[in-house]
CSV table of C-alpha atoms in Angstrom, one decimal:
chain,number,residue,atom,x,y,z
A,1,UNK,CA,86.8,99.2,80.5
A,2,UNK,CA,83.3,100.8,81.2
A,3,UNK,CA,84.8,102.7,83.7
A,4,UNK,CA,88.0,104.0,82.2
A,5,UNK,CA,85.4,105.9,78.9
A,6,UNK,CA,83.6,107.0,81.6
A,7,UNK,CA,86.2,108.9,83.0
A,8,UNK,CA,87.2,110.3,79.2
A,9,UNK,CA,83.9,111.2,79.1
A,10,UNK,CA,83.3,113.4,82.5
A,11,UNK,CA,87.1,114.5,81.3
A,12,UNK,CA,85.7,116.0,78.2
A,13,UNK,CA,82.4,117.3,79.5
A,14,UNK,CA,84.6,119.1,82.3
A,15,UNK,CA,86.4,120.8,79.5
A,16,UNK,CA,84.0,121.5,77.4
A,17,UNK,CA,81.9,123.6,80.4
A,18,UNK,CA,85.3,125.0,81.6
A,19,UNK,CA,85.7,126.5,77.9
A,20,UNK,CA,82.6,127.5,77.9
A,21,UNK,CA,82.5,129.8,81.3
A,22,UNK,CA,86.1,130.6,80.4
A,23,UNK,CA,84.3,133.1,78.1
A,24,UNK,CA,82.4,134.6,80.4
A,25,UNK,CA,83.0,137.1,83.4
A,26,UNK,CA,81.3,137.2,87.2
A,27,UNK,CA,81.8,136.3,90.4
A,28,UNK,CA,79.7,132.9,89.8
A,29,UNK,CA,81.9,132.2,87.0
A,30,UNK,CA,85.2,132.2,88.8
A,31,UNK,CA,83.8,130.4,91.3
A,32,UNK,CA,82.5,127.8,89.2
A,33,UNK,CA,85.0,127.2,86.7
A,34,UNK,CA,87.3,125.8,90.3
A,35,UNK,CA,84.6,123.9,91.5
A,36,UNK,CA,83.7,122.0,88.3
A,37,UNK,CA,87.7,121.2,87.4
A,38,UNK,CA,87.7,119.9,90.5
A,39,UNK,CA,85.3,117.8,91.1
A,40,UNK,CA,85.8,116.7,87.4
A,41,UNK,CA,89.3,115.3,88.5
A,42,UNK,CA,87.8,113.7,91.4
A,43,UNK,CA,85.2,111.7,89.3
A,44,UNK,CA,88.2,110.9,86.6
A,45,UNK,CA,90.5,109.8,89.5
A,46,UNK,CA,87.4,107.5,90.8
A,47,UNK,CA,86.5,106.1,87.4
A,48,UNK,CA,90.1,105.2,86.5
A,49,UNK,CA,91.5,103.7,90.0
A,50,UNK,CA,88.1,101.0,90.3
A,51,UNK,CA,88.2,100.9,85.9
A,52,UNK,CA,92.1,99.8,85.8
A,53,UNK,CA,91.8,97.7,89.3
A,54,UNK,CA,94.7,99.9,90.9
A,55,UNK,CA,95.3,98.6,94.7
A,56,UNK,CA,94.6,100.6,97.2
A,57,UNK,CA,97.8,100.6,98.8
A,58,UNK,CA,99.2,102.3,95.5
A,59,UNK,CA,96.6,104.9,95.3
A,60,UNK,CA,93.1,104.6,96.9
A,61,UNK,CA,89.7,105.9,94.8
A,62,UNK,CA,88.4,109.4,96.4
A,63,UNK,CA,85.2,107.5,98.2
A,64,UNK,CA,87.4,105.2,100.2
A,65,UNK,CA,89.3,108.6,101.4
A,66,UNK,CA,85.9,110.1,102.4
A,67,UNK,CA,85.1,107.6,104.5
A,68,UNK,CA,88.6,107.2,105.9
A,69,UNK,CA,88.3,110.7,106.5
A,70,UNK,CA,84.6,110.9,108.3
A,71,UNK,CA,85.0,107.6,110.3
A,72,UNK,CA,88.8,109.4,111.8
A,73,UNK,CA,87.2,113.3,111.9
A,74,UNK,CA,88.0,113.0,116.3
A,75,UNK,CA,91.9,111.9,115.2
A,76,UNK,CA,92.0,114.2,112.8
A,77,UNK,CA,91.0,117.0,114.5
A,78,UNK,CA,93.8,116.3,117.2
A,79,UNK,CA,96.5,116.4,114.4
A,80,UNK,CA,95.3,119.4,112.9
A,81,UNK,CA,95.1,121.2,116.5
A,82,UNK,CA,98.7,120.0,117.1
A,83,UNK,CA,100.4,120.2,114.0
A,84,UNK,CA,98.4,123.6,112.5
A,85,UNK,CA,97.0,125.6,115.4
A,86,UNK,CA,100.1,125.2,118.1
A,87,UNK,CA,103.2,124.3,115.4
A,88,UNK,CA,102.4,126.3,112.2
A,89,UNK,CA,100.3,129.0,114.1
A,90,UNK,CA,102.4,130.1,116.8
A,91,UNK,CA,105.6,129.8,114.7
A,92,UNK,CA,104.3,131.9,111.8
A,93,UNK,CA,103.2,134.6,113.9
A,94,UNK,CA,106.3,134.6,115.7
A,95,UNK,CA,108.4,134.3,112.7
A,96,UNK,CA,106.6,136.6,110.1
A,97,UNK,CA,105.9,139.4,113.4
A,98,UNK,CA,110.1,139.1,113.8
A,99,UNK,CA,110.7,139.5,110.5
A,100,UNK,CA,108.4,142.6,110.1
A,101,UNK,CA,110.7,144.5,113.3
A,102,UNK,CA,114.2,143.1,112.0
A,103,UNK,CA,113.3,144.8,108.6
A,104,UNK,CA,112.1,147.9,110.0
A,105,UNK,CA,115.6,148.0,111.8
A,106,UNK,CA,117.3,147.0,108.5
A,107,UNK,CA,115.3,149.4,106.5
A,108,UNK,CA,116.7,152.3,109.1
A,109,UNK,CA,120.3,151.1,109.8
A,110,UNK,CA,122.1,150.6,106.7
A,111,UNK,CA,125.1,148.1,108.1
A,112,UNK,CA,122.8,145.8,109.0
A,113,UNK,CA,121.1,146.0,105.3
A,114,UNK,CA,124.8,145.0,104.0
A,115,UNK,CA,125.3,142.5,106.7
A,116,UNK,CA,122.2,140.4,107.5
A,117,UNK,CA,120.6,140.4,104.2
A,118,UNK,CA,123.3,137.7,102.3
A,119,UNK,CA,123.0,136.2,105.8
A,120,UNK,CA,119.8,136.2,105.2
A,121,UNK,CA,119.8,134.3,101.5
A,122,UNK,CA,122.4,132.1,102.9
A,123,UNK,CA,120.0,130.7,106.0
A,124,UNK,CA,117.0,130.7,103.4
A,125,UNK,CA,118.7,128.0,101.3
A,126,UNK,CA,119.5,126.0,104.1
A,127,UNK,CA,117.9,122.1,103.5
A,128,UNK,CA,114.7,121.8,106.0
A,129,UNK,CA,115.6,117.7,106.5
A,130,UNK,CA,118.9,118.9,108.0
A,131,UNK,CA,117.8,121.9,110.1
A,132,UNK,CA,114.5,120.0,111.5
A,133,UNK,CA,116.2,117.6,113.4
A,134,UNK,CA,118.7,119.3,115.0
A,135,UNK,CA,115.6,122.0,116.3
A,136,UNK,CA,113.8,118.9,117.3
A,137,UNK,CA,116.7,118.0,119.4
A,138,UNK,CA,117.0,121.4,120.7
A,139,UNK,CA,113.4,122.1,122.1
A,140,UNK,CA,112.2,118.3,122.5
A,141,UNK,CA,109.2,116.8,120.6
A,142,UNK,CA,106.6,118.8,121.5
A,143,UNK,CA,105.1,121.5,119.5
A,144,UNK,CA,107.6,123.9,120.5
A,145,UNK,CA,110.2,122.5,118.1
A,146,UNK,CA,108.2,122.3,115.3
A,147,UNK,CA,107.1,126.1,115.7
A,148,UNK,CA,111.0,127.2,115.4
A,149,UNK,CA,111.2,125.2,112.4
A,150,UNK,CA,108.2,127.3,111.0
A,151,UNK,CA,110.2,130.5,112.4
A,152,UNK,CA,112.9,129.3,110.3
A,153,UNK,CA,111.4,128.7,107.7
A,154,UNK,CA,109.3,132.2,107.2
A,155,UNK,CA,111.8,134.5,109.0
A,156,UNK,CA,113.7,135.7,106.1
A,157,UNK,CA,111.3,135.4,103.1
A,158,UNK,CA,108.9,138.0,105.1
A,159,UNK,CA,112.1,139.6,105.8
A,160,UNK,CA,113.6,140.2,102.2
A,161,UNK,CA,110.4,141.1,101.0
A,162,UNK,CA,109.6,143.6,103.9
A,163,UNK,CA,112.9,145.2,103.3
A,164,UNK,CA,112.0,145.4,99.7
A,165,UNK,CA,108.4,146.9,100.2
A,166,UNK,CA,110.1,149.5,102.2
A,167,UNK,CA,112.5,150.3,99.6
A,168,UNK,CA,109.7,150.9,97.4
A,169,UNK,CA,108.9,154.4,97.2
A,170,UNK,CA,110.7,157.0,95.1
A,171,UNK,CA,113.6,159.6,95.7
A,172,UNK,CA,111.0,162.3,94.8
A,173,UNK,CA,108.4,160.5,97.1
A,174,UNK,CA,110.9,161.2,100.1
A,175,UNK,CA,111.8,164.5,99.0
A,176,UNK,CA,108.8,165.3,99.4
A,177,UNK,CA,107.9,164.3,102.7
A,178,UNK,CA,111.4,165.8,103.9
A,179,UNK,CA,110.0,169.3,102.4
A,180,UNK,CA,107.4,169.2,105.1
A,181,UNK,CA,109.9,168.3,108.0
A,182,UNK,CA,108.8,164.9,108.7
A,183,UNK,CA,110.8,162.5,110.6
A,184,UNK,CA,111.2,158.9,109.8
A,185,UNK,CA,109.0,157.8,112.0
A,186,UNK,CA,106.4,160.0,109.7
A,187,UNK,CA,108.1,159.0,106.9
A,188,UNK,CA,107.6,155.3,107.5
A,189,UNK,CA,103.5,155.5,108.9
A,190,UNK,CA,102.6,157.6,106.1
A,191,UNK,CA,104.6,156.8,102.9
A,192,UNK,CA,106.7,153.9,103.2
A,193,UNK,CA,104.3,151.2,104.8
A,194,UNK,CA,101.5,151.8,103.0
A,195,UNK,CA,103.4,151.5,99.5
A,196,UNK,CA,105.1,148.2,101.2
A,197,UNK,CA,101.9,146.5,101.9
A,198,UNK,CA,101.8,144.8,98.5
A,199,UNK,CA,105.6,143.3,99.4
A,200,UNK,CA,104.3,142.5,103.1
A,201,UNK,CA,101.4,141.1,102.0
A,202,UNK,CA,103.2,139.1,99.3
A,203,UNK,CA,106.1,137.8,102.1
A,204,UNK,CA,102.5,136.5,104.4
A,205,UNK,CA,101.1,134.5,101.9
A,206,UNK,CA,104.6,132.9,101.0
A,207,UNK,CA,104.9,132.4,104.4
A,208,UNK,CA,101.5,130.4,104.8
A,209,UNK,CA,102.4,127.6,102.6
A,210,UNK,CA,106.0,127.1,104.2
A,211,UNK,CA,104.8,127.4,107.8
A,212,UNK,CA,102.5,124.2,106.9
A,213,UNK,CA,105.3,122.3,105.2
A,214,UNK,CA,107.7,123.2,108.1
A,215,UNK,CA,105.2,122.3,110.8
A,216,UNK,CA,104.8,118.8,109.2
A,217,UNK,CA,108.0,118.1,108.0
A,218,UNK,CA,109.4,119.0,111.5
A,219,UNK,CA,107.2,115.9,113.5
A,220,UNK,CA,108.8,113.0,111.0
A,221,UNK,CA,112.2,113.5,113.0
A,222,UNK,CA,110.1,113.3,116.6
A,223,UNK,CA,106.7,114.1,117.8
A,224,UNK,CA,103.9,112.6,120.5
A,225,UNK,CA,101.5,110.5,119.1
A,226,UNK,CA,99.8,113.4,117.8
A,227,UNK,CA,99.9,115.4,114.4
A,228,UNK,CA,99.5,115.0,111.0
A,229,UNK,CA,103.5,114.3,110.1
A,230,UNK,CA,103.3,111.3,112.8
A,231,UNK,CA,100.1,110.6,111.4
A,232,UNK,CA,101.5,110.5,107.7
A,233,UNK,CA,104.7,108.6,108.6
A,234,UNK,CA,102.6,105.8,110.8
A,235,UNK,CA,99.9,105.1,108.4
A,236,UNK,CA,102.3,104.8,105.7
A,237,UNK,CA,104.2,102.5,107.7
A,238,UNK,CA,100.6,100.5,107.9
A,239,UNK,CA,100.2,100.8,104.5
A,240,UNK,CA,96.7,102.8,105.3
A,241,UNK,CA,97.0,105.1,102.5
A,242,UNK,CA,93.9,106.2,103.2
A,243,UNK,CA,94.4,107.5,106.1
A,244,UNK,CA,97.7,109.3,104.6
A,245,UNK,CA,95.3,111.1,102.1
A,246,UNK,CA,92.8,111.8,104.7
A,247,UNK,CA,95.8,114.1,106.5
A,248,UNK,CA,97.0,115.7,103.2
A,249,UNK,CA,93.5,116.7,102.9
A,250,UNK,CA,93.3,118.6,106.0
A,251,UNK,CA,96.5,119.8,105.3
A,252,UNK,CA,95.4,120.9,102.0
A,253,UNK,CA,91.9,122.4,103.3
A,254,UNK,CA,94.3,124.4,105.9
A,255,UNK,CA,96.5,125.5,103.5
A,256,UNK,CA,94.3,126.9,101.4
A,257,UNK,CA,91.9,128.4,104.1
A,258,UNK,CA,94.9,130.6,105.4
A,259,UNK,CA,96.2,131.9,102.0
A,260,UNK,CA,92.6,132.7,101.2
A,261,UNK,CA,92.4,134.7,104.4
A,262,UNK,CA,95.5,136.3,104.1
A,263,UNK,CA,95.1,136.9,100.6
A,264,UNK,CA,91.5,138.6,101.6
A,265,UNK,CA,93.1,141.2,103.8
A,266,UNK,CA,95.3,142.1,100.9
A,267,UNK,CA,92.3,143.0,98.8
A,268,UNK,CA,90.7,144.8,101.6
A,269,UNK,CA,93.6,147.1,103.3
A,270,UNK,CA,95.3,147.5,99.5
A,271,UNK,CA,92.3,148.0,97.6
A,272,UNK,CA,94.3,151.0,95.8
A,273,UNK,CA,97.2,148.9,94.4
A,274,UNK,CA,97.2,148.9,91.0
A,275,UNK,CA,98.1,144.3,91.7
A,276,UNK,CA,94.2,144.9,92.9
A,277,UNK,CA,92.9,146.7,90.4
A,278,UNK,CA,93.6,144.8,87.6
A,279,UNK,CA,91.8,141.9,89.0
A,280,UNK,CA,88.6,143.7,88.5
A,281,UNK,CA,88.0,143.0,92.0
């Protein structure tokens, strides 16, 4: 019981400082308002799993992750070098570089515009559980199988929104740049990329939270002993739930680290979008 008003407590000091910054603007600030919800809900979670007596097999307290997580850092590492740096890597650069060149093609040929664009929303819908296994089939149960899942999966969202980016600029824009007799290759380095970074950008960071879920998804149907899907569905199958946590969490940490850098050369190479300025940044 002491336990469960301690967590209502730290729940309402976390707001209370949260409302507080909330007011307030600087870079501190908006680093500091994450940090402390965060760690507020840690200490909440904490307080109410030992408070209420919850089993660790339903949901184990945050500290029992972290030491899960520090006594398997060597197994660990090996997942994430399997799963993120060969899988989701190599398959989103692949995918999202394939993308970029089919849209430039769609963007100048207009039959394949009509054609492989409703193709396109038609093989974007398409279930992951059903296409995985059949890829895993195809290129075996190494890490090449789960990287054409991640193609898959990013292909045609980085496509659409390429295409879209490129469509971007306006009729005037393009009369323009005729008026001074440039070719399409002009056209496209000087007007038409630059306006479609936003869209590009936009399809990347999409791209970074699918290529994780692909990559993982992909090893439950077949993978080496190696990688955080196999090491998700084996410790569940052991009922070590804190090693299951212990690989969303580096799942989680990658996730976000490859958004964040993606989303950081956005604010760097489109500095002049008006998405950018807005931010104050």
């Amino acid at each position: 019981m002491i336990q469960v008003i301690g967590a209502l407590a730290v729940w309402g000091l976390g707001t209370f400082i949260n409302i507080a910054l909330a007011t307030r603007d600087g870079r501190a600030v908006r680093i500091a308002i994450p940090l402390i919800f965060g760690l507020t809900v840690l200490l909440v979670w904490e307080l109410l799993v030992r408070g209420l007596g919850v089993p660790q097999v339903i949901l184990p307290p945050p500290s029992h992750i972290a030491q899960t997580f520090a006594a398997n850092t060597e197994t660990l590492w090996r997942d994430f070098s399997q799963t993120i740096l060969k899988g989701a890597l190599s398959g989103y650069v692949i995918g999202c570089g394939a993308a970029f060149l089919t849209a430039l093609l769609v963007d100048r040929y207009n039959y394949l515009r009509r054609g492989l664009l409703p193709l396109g929303n038609f093989m974007a819908a398409l279930p992951i559980v059903g296409t995985a296994p059949i890829l895993v089939m195809w290129f075996g149960f190494g890490w090449q199988s789960k990287a054409a899942v991640v193609v898959l999966m990013v292909y045609f969202p980085m496509l659409v929104n390429t295409v879209a980016g490129l469509q971007d600029t306006s009729a005037m824009q393009r009369d323009l740049m005729r008026t001074y007799a440039s070719s399409w290759g002009q056209t496209l380095r000087k007007l038409r990329l630059p306006a479609a970074l936003p869209f590009i950008f936009n399809g990347l960071k999409i791209s970074t939270t699918l290529a994780l879920v692909g990559a993982i998804v992909a090893e439950f149907f077949g993978s080496p002993t190696v990688g955080l899907g196999f090491r998700i569905s084996t410790s569940i199958g052991q009922l070590d739930l804190g090693m299951v946590w212990s690989a969303i969490v580096v799942s989680a940490l990658a996730g976000t680290a490859t958004y964040g850098l993606v989303a950081w050369l956005e604010q760097k190479t489109t500095f002049w979008h008006a998405s950018q300025r807005k931010t104050g940044r």
